[in-house]
Coordinates of C-alpha atoms and ligand atoms in Angstrom, one line a residue:
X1 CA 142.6 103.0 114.4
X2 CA 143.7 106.6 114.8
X3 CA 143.1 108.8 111.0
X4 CA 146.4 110.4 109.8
X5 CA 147.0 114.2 110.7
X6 CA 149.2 116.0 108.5
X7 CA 150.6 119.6 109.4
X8 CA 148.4 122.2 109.4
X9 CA 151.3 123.9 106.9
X10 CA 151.8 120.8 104.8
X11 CA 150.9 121.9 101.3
X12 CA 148.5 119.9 99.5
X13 CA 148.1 120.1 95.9
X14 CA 148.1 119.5 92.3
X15 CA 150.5 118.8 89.3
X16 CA 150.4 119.4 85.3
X17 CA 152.4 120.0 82.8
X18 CA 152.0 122.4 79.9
X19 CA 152.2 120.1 77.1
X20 CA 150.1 117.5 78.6
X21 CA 147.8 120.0 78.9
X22 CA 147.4 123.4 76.6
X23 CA 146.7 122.0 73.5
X24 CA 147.2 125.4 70.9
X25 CA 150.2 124.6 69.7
X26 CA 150.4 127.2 67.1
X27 CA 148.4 129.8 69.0
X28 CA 149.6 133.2 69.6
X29 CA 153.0 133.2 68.1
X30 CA 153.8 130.0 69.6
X31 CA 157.1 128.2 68.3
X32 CA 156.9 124.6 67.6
X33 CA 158.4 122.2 70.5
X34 CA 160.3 119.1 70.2
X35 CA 157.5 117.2 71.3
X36 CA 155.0 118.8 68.5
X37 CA 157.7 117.5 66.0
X38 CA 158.0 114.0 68.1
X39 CA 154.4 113.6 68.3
X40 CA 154.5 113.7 63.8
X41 CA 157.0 111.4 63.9
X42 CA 156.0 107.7 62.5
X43 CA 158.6 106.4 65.7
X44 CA 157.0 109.0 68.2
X45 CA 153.5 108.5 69.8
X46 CA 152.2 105.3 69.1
X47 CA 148.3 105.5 69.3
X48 CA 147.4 109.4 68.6
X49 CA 147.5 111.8 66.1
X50 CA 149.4 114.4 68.6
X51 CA 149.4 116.7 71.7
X52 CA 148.1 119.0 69.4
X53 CA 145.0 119.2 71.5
X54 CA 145.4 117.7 75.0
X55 CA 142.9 119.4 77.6
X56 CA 142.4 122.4 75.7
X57 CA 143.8 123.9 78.8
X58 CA 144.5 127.4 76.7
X59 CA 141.5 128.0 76.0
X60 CA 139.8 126.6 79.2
X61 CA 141.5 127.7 81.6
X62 CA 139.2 129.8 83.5
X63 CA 136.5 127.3 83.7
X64 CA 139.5 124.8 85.0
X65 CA 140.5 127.3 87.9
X66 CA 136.8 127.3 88.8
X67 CA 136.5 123.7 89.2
X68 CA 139.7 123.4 91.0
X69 CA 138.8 126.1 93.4
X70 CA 135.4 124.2 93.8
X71 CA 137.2 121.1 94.3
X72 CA 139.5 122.6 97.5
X73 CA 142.4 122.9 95.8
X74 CA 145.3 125.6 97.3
X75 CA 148.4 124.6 95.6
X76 CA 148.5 124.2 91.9
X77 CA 151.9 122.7 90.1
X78 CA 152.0 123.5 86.5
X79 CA 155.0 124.4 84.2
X80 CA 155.7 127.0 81.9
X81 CA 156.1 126.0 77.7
X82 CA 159.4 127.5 76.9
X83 CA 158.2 128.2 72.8
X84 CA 155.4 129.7 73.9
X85 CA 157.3 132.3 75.6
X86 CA 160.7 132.4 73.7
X87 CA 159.3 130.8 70.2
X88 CA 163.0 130.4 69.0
X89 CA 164.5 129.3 72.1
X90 CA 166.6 132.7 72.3
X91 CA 166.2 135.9 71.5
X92 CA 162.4 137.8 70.8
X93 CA 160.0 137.2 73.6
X94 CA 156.5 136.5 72.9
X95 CA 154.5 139.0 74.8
X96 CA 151.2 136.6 74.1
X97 CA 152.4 133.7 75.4
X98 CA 154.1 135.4 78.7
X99 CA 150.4 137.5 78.9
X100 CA 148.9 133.9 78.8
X101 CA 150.9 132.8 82.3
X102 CA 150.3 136.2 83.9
X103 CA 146.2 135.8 83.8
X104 CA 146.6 132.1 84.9
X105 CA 149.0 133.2 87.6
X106 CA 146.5 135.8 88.5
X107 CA 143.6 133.8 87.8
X108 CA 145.2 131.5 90.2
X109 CA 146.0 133.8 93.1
X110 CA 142.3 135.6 92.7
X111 CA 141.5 131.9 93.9
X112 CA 143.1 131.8 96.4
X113 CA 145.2 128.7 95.1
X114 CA 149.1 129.2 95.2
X115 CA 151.2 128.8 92.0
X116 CA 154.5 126.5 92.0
X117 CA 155.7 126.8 88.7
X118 CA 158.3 124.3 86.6
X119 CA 160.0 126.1 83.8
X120 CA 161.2 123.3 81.6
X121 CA 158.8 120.2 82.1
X122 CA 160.2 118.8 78.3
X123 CA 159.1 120.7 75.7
X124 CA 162.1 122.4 74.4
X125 CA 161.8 124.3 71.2
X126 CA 162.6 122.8 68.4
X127 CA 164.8 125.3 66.9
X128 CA 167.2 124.4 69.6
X129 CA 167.3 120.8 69.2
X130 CA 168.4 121.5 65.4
X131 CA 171.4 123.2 66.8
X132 CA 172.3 120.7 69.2
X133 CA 169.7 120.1 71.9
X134 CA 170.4 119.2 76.0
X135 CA 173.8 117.6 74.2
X136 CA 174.9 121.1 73.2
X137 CA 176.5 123.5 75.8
X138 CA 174.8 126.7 74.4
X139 CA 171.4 125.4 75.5
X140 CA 172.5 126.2 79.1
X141 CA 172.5 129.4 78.3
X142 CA 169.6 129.7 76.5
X143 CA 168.1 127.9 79.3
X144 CA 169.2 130.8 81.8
X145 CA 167.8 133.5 79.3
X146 CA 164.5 131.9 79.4
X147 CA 164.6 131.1 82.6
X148 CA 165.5 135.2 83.4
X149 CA 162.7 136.2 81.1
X150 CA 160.3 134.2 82.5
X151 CA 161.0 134.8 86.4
X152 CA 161.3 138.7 85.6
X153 CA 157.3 138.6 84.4
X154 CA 156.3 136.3 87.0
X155 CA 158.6 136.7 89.7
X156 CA 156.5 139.0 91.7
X157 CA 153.6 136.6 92.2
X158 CA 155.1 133.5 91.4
X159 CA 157.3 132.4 94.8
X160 CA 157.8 128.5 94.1
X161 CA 159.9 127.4 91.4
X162 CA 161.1 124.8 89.9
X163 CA 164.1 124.3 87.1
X164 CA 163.5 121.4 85.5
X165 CA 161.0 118.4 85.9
X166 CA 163.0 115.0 85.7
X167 CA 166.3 115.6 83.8
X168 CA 166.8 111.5 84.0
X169 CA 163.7 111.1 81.8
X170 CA 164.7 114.0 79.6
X171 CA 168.4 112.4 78.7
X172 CA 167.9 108.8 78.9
X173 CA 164.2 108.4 77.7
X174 CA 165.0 111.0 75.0
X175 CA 168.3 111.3 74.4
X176 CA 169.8 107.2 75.4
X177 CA 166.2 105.4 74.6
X178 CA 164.8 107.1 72.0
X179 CA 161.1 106.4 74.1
X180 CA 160.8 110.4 74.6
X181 CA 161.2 113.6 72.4
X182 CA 164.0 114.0 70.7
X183 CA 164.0 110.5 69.7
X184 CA 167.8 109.7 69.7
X185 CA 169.5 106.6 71.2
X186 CA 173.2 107.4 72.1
X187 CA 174.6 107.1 75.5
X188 CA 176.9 109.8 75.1
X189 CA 174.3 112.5 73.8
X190 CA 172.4 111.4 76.8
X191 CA 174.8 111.6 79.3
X192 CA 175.4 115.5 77.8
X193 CA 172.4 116.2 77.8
X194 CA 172.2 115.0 81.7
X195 CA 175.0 117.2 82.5
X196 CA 173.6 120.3 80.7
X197 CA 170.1 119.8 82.6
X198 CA 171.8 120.0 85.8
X199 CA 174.4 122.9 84.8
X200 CA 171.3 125.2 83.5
X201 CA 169.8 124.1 86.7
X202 CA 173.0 125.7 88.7
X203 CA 173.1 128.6 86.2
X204 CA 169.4 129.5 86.7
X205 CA 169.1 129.4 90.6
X206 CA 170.6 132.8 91.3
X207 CA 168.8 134.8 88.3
X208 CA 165.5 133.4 90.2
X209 CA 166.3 134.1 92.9
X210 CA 167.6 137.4 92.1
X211 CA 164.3 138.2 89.9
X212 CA 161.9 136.5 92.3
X213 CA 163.1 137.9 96.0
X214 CA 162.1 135.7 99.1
X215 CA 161.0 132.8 96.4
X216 CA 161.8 129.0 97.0
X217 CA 163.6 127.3 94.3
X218 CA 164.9 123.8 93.7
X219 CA 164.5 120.6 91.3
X220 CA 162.5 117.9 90.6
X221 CA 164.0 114.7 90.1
X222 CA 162.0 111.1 89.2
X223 CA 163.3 108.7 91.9
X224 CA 163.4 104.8 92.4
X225 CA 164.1 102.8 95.3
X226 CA 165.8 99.6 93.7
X227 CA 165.2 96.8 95.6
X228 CA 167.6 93.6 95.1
X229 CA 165.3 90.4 94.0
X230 CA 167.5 88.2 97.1
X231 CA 170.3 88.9 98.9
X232 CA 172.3 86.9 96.2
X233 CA 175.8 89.9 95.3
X234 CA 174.8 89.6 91.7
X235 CA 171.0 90.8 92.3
X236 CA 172.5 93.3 94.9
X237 CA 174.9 94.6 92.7
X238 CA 172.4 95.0 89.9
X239 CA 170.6 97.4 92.3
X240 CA 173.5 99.0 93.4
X241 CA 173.7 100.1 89.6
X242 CA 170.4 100.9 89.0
X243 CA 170.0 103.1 91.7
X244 CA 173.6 104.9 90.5
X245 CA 172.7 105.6 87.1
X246 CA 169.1 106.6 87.6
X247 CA 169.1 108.1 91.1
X248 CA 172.5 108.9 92.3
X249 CA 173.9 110.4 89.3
X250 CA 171.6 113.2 89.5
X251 CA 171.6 113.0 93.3
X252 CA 175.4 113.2 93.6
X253 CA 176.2 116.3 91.7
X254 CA 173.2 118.5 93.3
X255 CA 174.3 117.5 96.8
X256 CA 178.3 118.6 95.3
X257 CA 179.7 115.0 95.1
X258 CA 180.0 114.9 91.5
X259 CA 179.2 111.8 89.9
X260 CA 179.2 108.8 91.4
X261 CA 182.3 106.8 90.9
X262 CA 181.3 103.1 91.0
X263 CA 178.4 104.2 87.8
X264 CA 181.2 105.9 86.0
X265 CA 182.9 102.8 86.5
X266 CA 180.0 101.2 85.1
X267 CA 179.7 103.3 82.4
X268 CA 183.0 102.8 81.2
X269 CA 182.4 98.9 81.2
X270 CA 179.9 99.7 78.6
X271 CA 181.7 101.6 76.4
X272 CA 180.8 105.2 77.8
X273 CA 183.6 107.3 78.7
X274 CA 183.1 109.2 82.0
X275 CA 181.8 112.9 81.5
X276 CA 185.3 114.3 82.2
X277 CA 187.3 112.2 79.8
X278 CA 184.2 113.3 77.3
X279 CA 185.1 117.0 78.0
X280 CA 181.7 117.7 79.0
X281 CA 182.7 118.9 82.8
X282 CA 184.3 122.4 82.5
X283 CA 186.0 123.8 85.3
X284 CA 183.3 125.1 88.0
X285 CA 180.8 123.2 86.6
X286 CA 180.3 121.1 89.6
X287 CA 180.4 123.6 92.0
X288 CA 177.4 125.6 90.1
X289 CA 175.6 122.7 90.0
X290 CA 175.7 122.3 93.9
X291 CA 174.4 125.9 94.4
X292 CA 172.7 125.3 97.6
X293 CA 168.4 125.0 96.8
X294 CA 165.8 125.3 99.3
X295 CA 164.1 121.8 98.4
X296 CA 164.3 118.6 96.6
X297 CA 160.9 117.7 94.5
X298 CA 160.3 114.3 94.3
X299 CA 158.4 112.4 92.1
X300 CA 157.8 108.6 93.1
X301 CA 155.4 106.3 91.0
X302 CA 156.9 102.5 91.9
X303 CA 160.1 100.7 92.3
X304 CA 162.5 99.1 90.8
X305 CA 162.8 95.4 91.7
X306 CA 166.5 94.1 90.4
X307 CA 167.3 90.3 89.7
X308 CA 170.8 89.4 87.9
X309 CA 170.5 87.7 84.3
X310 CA 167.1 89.3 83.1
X311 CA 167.4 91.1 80.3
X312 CA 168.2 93.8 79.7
X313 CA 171.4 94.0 81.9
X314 CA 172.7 97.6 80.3
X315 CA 172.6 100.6 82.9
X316 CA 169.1 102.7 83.1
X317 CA 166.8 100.0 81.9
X318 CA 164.1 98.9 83.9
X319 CA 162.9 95.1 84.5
X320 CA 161.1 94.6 81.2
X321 CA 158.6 92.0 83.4
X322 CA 156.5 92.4 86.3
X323 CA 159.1 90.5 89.0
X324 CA 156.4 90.7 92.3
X325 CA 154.1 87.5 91.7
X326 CA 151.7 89.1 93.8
X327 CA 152.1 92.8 93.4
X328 CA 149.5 95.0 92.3
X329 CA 149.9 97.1 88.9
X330 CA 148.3 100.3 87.3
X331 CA 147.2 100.3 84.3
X332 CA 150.7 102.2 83.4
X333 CA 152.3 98.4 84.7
X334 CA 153.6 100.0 87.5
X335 CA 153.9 98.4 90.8
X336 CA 151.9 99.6 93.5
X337 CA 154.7 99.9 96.6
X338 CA 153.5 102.7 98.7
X339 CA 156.4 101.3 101.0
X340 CA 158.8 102.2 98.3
X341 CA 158.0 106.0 99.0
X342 CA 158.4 105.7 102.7
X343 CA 161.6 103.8 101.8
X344 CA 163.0 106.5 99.2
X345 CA 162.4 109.4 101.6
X346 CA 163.9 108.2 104.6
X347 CA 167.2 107.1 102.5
X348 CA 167.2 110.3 100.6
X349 CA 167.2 112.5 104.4
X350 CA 169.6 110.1 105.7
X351 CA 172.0 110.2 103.1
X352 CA 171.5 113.7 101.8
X353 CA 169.8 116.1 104.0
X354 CA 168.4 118.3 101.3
X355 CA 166.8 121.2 103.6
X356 CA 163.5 120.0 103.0
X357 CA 161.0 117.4 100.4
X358 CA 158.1 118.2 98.3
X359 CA 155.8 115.0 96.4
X360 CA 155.7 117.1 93.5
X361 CA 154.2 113.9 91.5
X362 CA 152.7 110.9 92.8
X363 CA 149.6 109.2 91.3
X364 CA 147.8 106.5 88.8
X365 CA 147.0 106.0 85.7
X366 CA 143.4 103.4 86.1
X367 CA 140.8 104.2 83.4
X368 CA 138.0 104.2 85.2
X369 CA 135.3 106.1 83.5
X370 CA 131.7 107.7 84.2
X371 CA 129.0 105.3 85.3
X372 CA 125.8 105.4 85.7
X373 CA 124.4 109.1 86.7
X374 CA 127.8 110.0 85.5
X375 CA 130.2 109.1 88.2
X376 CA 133.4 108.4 88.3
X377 CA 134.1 105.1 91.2
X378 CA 137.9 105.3 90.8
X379 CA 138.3 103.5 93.7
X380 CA 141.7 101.8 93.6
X381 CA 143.7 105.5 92.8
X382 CA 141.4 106.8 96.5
X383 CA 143.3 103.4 98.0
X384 CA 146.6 104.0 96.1
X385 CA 146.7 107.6 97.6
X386 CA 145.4 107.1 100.6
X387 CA 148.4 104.5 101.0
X388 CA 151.4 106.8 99.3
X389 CA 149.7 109.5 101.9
X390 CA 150.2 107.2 104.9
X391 CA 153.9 105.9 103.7
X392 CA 154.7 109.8 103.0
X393 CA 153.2 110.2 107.0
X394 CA 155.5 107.8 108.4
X395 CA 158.5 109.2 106.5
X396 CA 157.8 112.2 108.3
X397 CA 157.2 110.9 112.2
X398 CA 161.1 108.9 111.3
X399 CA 162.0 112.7 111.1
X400 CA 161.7 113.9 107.3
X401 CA 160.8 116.9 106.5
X402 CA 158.6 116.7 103.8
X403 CA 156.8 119.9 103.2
X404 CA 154.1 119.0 100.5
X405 CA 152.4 117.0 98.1
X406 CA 151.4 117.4 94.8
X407 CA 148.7 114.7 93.3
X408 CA 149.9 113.7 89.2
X409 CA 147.5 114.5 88.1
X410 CA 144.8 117.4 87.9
X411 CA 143.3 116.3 85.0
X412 CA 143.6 112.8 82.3
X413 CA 146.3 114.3 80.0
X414 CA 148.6 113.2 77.1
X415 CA 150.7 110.7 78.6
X416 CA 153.3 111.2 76.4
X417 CA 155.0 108.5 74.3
X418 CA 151.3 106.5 75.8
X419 CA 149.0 109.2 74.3
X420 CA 145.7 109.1 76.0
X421 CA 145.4 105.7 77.1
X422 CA 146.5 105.9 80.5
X423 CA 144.8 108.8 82.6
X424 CA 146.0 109.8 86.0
X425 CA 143.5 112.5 86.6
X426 CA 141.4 113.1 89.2
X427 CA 139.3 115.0 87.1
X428 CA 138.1 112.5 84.1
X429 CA 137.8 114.4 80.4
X430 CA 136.1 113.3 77.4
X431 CA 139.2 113.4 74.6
X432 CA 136.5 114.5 72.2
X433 CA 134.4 117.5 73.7
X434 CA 137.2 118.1 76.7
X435 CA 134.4 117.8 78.8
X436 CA 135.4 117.6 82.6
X437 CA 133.8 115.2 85.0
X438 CA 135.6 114.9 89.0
X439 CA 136.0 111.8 89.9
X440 CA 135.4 110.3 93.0
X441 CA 139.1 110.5 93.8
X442 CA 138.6 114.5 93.4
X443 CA 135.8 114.2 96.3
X444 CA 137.8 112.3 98.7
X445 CA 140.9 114.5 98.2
X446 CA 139.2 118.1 98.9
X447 CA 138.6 116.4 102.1
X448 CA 142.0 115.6 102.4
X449 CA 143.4 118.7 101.5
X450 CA 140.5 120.7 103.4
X451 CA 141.1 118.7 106.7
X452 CA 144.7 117.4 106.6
X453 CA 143.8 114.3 107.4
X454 CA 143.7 110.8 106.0
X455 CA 141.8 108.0 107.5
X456 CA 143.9 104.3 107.5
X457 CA 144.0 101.8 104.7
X458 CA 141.3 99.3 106.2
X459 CA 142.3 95.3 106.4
X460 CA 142.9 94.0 102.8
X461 CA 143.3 97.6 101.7
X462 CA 146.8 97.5 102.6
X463 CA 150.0 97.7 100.6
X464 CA 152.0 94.8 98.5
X465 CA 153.0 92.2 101.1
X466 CA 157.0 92.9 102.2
X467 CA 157.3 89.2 101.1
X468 CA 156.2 89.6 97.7
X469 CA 159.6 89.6 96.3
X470 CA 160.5 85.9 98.0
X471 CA 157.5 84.3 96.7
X472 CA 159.5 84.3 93.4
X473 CA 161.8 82.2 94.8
Ligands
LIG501 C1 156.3 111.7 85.0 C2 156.1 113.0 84.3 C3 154.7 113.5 84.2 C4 153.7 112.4 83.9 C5 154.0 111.2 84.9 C6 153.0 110.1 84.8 O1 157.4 111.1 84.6 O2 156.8 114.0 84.9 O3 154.7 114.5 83.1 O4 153.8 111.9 82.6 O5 155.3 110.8 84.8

């Protein structure tokens, strides 16, 4: 059995985020976020005190740059903590928190690792969301401002960007389900809030571009393949509308088709009025939306498996129950369907061509921790990437042209509205002393990255049977 080869070009590498991992979140001038005020909430994070402290990244940064340079890493995916930068969302910048992001920047390039940077990866200051939040058009611009100030400091040494990570998660988990920071639960403020992400997207392109000359820029969006439980019109029509309101109404509008008719449709059913008839659409909007990027970012965790008559049957939720009898689950609950990423990527080129793909998340959360002699076996997320890696390798022999892929995540982390129960990293840390151990999974991945290649899934190593879905029947 032949190992996979990989491009020599294909950019390998690692994701964060900078709540999940900074920790100082009153260091320096720094403004509070909505996620510090979430996190103090009694309906926020269920099992910890806050983010307050995750990683300790601000302080530990140089020792982390070290051991990801030791660990053969060349592409590094973090984002950038608006408050930190702009404390009050507009207006005075904080020249401490922008000085922070130049030395890692540096620190990073000194290593020879190259930065891709996401500006808004959730953590929106929270004097914004007291005058209105994603909901409120004003935010777009304030989005732009930072966005300007940000890619003016960094724009020289910084040539990847990214807007904003996942706006579905950032209007319906926070704005429709009340799971994520800010906590509300209104369709309408979410589907605002969906529509300002995007516009601020648009809006922000061209200042990056025009502060960042010869950069790449683009979005990254959290996709899932839904899957209909049989070929029964009820089941396929409940994935149908899934994949609308969580995929294609993000998809749509970036690629200049607006929104998606049959999900407005939907929508309306429900009691939503469609974002014209809300007056949230102005006149251009969609077009600036469209501005042409240079990639899509992906991130893929699992699928979406959709069966008529299970609860919940409004838009945007997910099956509440494991549906796959004989699927395999991380310790998030997710299915493991490497198939799923294959699946996504090949639908997403056929159907929308974006000019190329980056993986900018895919991962686990299993808590394996260390051993005896103090390793770290985490050997099912070294089979769940070696299997995403082969699905993402045969997406690109059926012709897509996926450019790079970024492992969630560098480190355990605060897992948002989980805490720090579930940790995806490949590095393991002690919540206590944020001491760092590499896992196993760290090992086999710097020979991934430092080769390009990734040896087969062996027999029994392979991915959820194709037939798990029937065996419900
Ligand atoms: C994604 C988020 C990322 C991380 C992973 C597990 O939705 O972008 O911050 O929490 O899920």
């Amino acid at each position: 059995m032949n190992d996979l080869l990989f491009p020599q070009n294909f950019v390998w590498g690692v994701a964060t985020s900078a709540y999940q991992i900074e920790g100082a979140w009153k260091a320096d001038g720094k403004g509070e976020s909505i996620w510090d005020r979430f996190c103090q909430m009694s309906t926020g994070v269920g099992d910890v005190t806050s983010g307050s402290a995750p990683g300790d990244h601000y302080y530990r940064w140089r020792d982390d740059l070290d051991l990801m340079q030791s660990l053969g890493v060349r592409s590094y995916r973090f984002s950038i903590a608006w408050p930190r930068v702009v404390p009050r969302g507009r207006g005075k910048v904080e020249q401490r928190g922008l000085d922070f992001y130049r030395r890692l920047v540096d620190g990073l390039l000194e290593r020879g690792i190259t930065p891709y940077a996401t500006l808004y990866h959730w953590d929106l200051p929270q004097v914004l969301q007291e005058q209105g939040g994603w909901p409120h058009r004003a935010t777009v611009d304030a989005f732009v401002e930072y966005a300007d100030v940000v890619t003016s400091a960094l724009g020289d040494r910084v040539k990847h960007w990214f807007t904003h990570n996942e706006p579905w998660c950032i209007s319906i988990l926070g704005h429709g389900r009340g799971e994520h920071a800010p906590g509300l639960r209104n369709d309408l403020l979410a589907l605002a809030a969906a529509h300002h992400l995007l516009l601020s997207h648009g809006r922000a392109v061209p200042v990056i571009r025009r502060n960042s000359p010869g950069c790449e820029v683009g979005i990254v969006l959290n996709l899932t393949p839904a899957y209909a439980a049989t070929d029964n019109a009820l089941d396929t029509d409940k994935a149908r509308a899934f994949d609308g309101s969580f995929n294609r109404w993000f998809l749509d509008p970036l690629a200049g088709r607006g929104y998606p008719s049959d999900v407005v449709e939907d929508y309306r059913r429900q009691g939503v009025p469609e974002p014209e008839a809300l007056g949230l659409v102005h006149a251009g909007d969609l077009t600036e939306i469209a501005v042409p990027c240079d990639f899509l970012g992906v991130n893929y965790y699992s699928r979406e498996v959709s069966r008529a008559g299970v609860v919940p049957e409004k838009l945007n939720q997910h099956s509440l129950e494991p549906l796959i009898r004989d699927g395999r689950y991380t310790e998030m609950g997710w299915e493991v369907y490497p198939d799923g990423l294959h699946d996504l990527l090949v639908r997403l080129h056929r159907d929308y061509a974006f000019p190329k793909y980056y993986i900018t998340e895919n991962g686990c959360s299993f808590g394996d921790g260390p051993g005896t002699h103090g390793i770290v076996h985490d050997t099912r997320r070294i089979a769940y990437l070696r299997e995403h890696f082969a699905a993402a390798h045969r997406a690109m022999a059926s012709g897509v042209p996926l450019a790079g892929y970024f492992v969630w995540s560098w480190m355990d982390n605060f897992e948002w509205g989980h805490g720090y129960r579930q940790r995806f990293g490949l590095v393991w840390v002690d919540f206590e002393t944020w001491r760092r151990v590499p896992k196993e999974s760290a090992r086999w991945y710097r020979e991934v990255m430092r080769t390009g290649m990734v040896a087969r899934a062996g027999e029994g190593d392979s991915s959820v049977k194709k037939d798990g879905i029937m065996a419900l029947q």
